[in-house]
mmCIF file of C-alpha atoms and ligand atoms in Angstrom:
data_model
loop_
_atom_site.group_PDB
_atom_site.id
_atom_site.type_symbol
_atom_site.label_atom_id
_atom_site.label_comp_id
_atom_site.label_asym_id
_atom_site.label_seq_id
_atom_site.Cartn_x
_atom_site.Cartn_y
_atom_site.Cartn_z
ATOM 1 C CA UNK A 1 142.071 160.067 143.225
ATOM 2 C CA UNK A 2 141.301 158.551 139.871
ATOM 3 C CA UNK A 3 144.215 158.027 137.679
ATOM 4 C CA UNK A 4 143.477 159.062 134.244
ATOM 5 C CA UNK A 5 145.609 156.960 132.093
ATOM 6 C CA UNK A 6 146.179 158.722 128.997
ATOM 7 C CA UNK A 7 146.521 156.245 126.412
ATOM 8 C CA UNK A 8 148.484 156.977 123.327
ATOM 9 C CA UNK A 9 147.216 155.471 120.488
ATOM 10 C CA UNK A 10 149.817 155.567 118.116
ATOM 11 C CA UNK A 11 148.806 155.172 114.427
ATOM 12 C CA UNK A 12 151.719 153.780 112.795
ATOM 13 C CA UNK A 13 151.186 154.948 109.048
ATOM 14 C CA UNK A 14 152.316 151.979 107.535
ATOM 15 C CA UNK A 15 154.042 153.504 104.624
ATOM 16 C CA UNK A 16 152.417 152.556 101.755
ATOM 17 C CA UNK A 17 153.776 155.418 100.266
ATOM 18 C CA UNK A 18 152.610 155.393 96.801
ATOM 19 C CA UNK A 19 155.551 156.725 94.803
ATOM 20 C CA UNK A 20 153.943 158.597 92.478
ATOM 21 C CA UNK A 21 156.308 159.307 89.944
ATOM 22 C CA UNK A 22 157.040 158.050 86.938
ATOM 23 C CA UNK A 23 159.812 156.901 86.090
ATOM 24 C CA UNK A 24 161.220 158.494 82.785
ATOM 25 C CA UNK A 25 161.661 155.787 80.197
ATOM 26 C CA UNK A 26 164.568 156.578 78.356
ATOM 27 C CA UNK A 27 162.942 155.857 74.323
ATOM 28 C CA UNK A 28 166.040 153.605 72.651
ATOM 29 C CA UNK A 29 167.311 156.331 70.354
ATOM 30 C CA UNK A 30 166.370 153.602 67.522
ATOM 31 C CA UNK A 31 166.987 155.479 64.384
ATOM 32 C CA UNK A 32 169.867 157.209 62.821
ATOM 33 C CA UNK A 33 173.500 157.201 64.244
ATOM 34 C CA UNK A 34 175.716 154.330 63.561
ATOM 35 C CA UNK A 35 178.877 155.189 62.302
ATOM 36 C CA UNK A 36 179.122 156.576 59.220
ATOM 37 C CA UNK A 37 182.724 156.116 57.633
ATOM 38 C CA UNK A 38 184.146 158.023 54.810
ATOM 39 C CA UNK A 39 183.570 161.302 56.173
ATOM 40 C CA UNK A 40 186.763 162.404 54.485
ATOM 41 C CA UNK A 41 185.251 161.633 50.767
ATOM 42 C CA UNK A 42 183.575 164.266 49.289
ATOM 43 C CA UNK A 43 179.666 164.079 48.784
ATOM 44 C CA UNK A 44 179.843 163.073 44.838
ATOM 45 C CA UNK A 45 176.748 162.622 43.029
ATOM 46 C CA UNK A 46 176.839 159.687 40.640
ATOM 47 C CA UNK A 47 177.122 160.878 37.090
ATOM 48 C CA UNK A 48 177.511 164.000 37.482
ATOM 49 C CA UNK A 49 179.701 165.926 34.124
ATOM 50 C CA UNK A 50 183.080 166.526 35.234
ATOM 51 C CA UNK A 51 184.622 167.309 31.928
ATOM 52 C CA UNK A 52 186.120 165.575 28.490
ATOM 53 C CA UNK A 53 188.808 162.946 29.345
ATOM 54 C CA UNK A 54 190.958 165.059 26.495
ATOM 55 C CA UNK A 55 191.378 167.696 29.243
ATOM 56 C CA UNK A 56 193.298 165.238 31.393
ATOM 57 C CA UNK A 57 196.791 164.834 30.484
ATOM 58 C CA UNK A 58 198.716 161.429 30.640
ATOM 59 C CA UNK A 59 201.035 161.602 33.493
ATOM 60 C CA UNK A 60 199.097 164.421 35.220
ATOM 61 C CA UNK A 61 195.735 165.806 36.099
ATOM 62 C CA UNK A 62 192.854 168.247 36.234
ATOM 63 C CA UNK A 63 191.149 169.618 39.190
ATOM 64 C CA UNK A 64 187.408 170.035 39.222
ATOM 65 C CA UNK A 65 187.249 172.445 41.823
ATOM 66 C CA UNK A 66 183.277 173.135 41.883
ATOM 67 C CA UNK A 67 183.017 169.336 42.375
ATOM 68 C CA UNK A 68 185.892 169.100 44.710
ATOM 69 C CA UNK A 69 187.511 166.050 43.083
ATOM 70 C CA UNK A 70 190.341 166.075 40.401
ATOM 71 C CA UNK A 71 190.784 163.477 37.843
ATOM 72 C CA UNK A 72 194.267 161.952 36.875
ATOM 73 C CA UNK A 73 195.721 159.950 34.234
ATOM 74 C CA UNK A 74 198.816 158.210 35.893
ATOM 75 C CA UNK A 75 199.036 156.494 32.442
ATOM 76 C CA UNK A 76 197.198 156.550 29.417
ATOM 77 C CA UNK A 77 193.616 155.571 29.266
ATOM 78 C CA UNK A 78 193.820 155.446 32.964
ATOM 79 C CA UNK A 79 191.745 157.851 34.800
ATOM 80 C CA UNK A 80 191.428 158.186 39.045
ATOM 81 C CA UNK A 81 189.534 160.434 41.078
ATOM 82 C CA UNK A 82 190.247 162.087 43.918
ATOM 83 C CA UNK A 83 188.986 164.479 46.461
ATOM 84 C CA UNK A 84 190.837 167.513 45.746
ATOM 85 C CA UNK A 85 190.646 168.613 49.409
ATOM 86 C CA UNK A 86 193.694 168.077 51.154
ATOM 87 C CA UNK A 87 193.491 165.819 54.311
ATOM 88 C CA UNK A 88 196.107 167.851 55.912
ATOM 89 C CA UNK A 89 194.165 171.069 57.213
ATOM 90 C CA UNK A 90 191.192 170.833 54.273
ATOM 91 C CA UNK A 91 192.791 173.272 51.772
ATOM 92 C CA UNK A 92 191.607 172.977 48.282
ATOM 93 C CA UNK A 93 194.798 171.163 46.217
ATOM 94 C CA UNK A 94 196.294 173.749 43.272
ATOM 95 C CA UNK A 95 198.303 172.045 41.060
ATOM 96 C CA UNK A 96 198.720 168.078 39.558
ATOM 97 C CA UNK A 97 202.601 168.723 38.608
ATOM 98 C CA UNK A 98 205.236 166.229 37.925
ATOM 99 C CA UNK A 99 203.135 162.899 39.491
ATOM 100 C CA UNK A 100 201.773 165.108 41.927
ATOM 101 C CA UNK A 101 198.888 166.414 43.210
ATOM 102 C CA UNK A 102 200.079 169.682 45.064
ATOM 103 C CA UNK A 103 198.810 171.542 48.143
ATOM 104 C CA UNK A 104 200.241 175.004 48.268
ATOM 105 C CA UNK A 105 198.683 175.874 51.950
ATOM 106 C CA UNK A 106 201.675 173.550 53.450
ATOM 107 C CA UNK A 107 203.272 172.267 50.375
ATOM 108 C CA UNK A 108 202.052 168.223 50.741
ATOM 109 C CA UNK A 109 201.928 166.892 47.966
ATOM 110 C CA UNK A 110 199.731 162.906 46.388
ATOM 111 C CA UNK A 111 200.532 160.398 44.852
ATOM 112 C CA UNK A 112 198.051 160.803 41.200
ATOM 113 C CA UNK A 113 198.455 156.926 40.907
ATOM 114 C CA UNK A 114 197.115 156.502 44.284
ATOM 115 C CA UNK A 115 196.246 159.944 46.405
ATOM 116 C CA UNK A 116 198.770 158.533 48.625
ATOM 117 C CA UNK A 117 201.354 161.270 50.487
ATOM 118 C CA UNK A 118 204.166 161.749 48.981
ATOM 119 C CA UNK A 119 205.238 164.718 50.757
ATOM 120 C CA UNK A 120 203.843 166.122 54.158
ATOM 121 C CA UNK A 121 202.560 167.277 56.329
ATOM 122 C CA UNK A 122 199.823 165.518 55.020
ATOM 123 C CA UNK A 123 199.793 161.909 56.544
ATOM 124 C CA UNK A 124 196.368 160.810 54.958
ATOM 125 C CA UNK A 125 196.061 159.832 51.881
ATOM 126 C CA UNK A 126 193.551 162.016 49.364
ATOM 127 C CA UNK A 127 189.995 159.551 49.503
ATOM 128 C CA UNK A 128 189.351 158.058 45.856
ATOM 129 C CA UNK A 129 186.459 158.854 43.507
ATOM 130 C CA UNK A 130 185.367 156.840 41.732
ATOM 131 C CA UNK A 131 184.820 158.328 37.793
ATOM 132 C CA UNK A 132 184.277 156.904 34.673
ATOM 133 C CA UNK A 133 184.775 157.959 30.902
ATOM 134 C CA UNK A 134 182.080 157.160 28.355
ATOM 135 C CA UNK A 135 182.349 158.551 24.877
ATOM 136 C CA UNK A 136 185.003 161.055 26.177
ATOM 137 C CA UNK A 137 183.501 162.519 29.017
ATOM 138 C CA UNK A 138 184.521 162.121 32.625
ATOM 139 C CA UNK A 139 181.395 162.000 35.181
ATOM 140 C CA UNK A 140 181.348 160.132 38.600
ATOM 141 C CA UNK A 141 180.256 156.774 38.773
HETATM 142 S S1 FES B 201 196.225 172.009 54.113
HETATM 143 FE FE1 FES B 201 197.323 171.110 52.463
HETATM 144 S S2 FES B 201 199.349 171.051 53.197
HETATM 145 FE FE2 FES B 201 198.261 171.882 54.854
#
């Protein structure tokens, strides 16, 4: 009786497996982003009309409420800008009365030599603008 020897030929498939997949290159995100500061500070054009400085009064202010900013004059010949929204919860301020610049939503209340808080909630001061006067008129600078 023969024997039939069965002979297994095993192929080993040497795995070259060719990964065929790319890998997704993550493009640097190059452009843009950064931090931007200032987001409190209103987006002021430069030069743009506010109003004549004669509208001002020493020891007070005037809010420009189109332009979100209002101008003081803590003393004479002495004008500040401000954002006139309030960095409490972002109501519009209503009133510059006695040294202050007056939020009605929770009754805080800036400084209108500084923007600083006088009176809360608030706890941020009101960001500065900065405005000039030439030949009587107020405009940003
Ligand atoms: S939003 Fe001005 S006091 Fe609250």
């Amino acid at each position: 009786m023969g024997t039939n020897r069965w002979m297994t030929r095993r192929q080993a498939l040497a795995g070259a497996t060719a990964v065929g997949v790319a890998a997704p290159l993550l493009a640097a995100c190059g452009s843009g982003g950064g931090s931007s500061g200032a987001s409190d500070a209103p987006d002021v054009t430069s030069g743009e009309k506010l109003g004549p400085a004669s509208d001002v009064p020493v020891g007070g202010g005037t809010i420009y409420a189109d332009q979100k900013i209002v101008v003081t004059q803590p003393t004479e010949g002495q004008f500040r800008g401000f954002s006139s929204i309030c960095t409490h919860q972002g109501c519009p301020v209503t009133a510059v009365k006695d040294g202050t610049i007056n939020c009605t939503c929770h009754g805080s209340k800036f400084s209108i030599t500084d923007g600083s808080v006088a009176t809360g909630p608030a706890t941020k001061p009101l960001p500065a603008v900065a405005v000039t006067v030439t030949g009587g008129e107020i405009t940003t600078a």
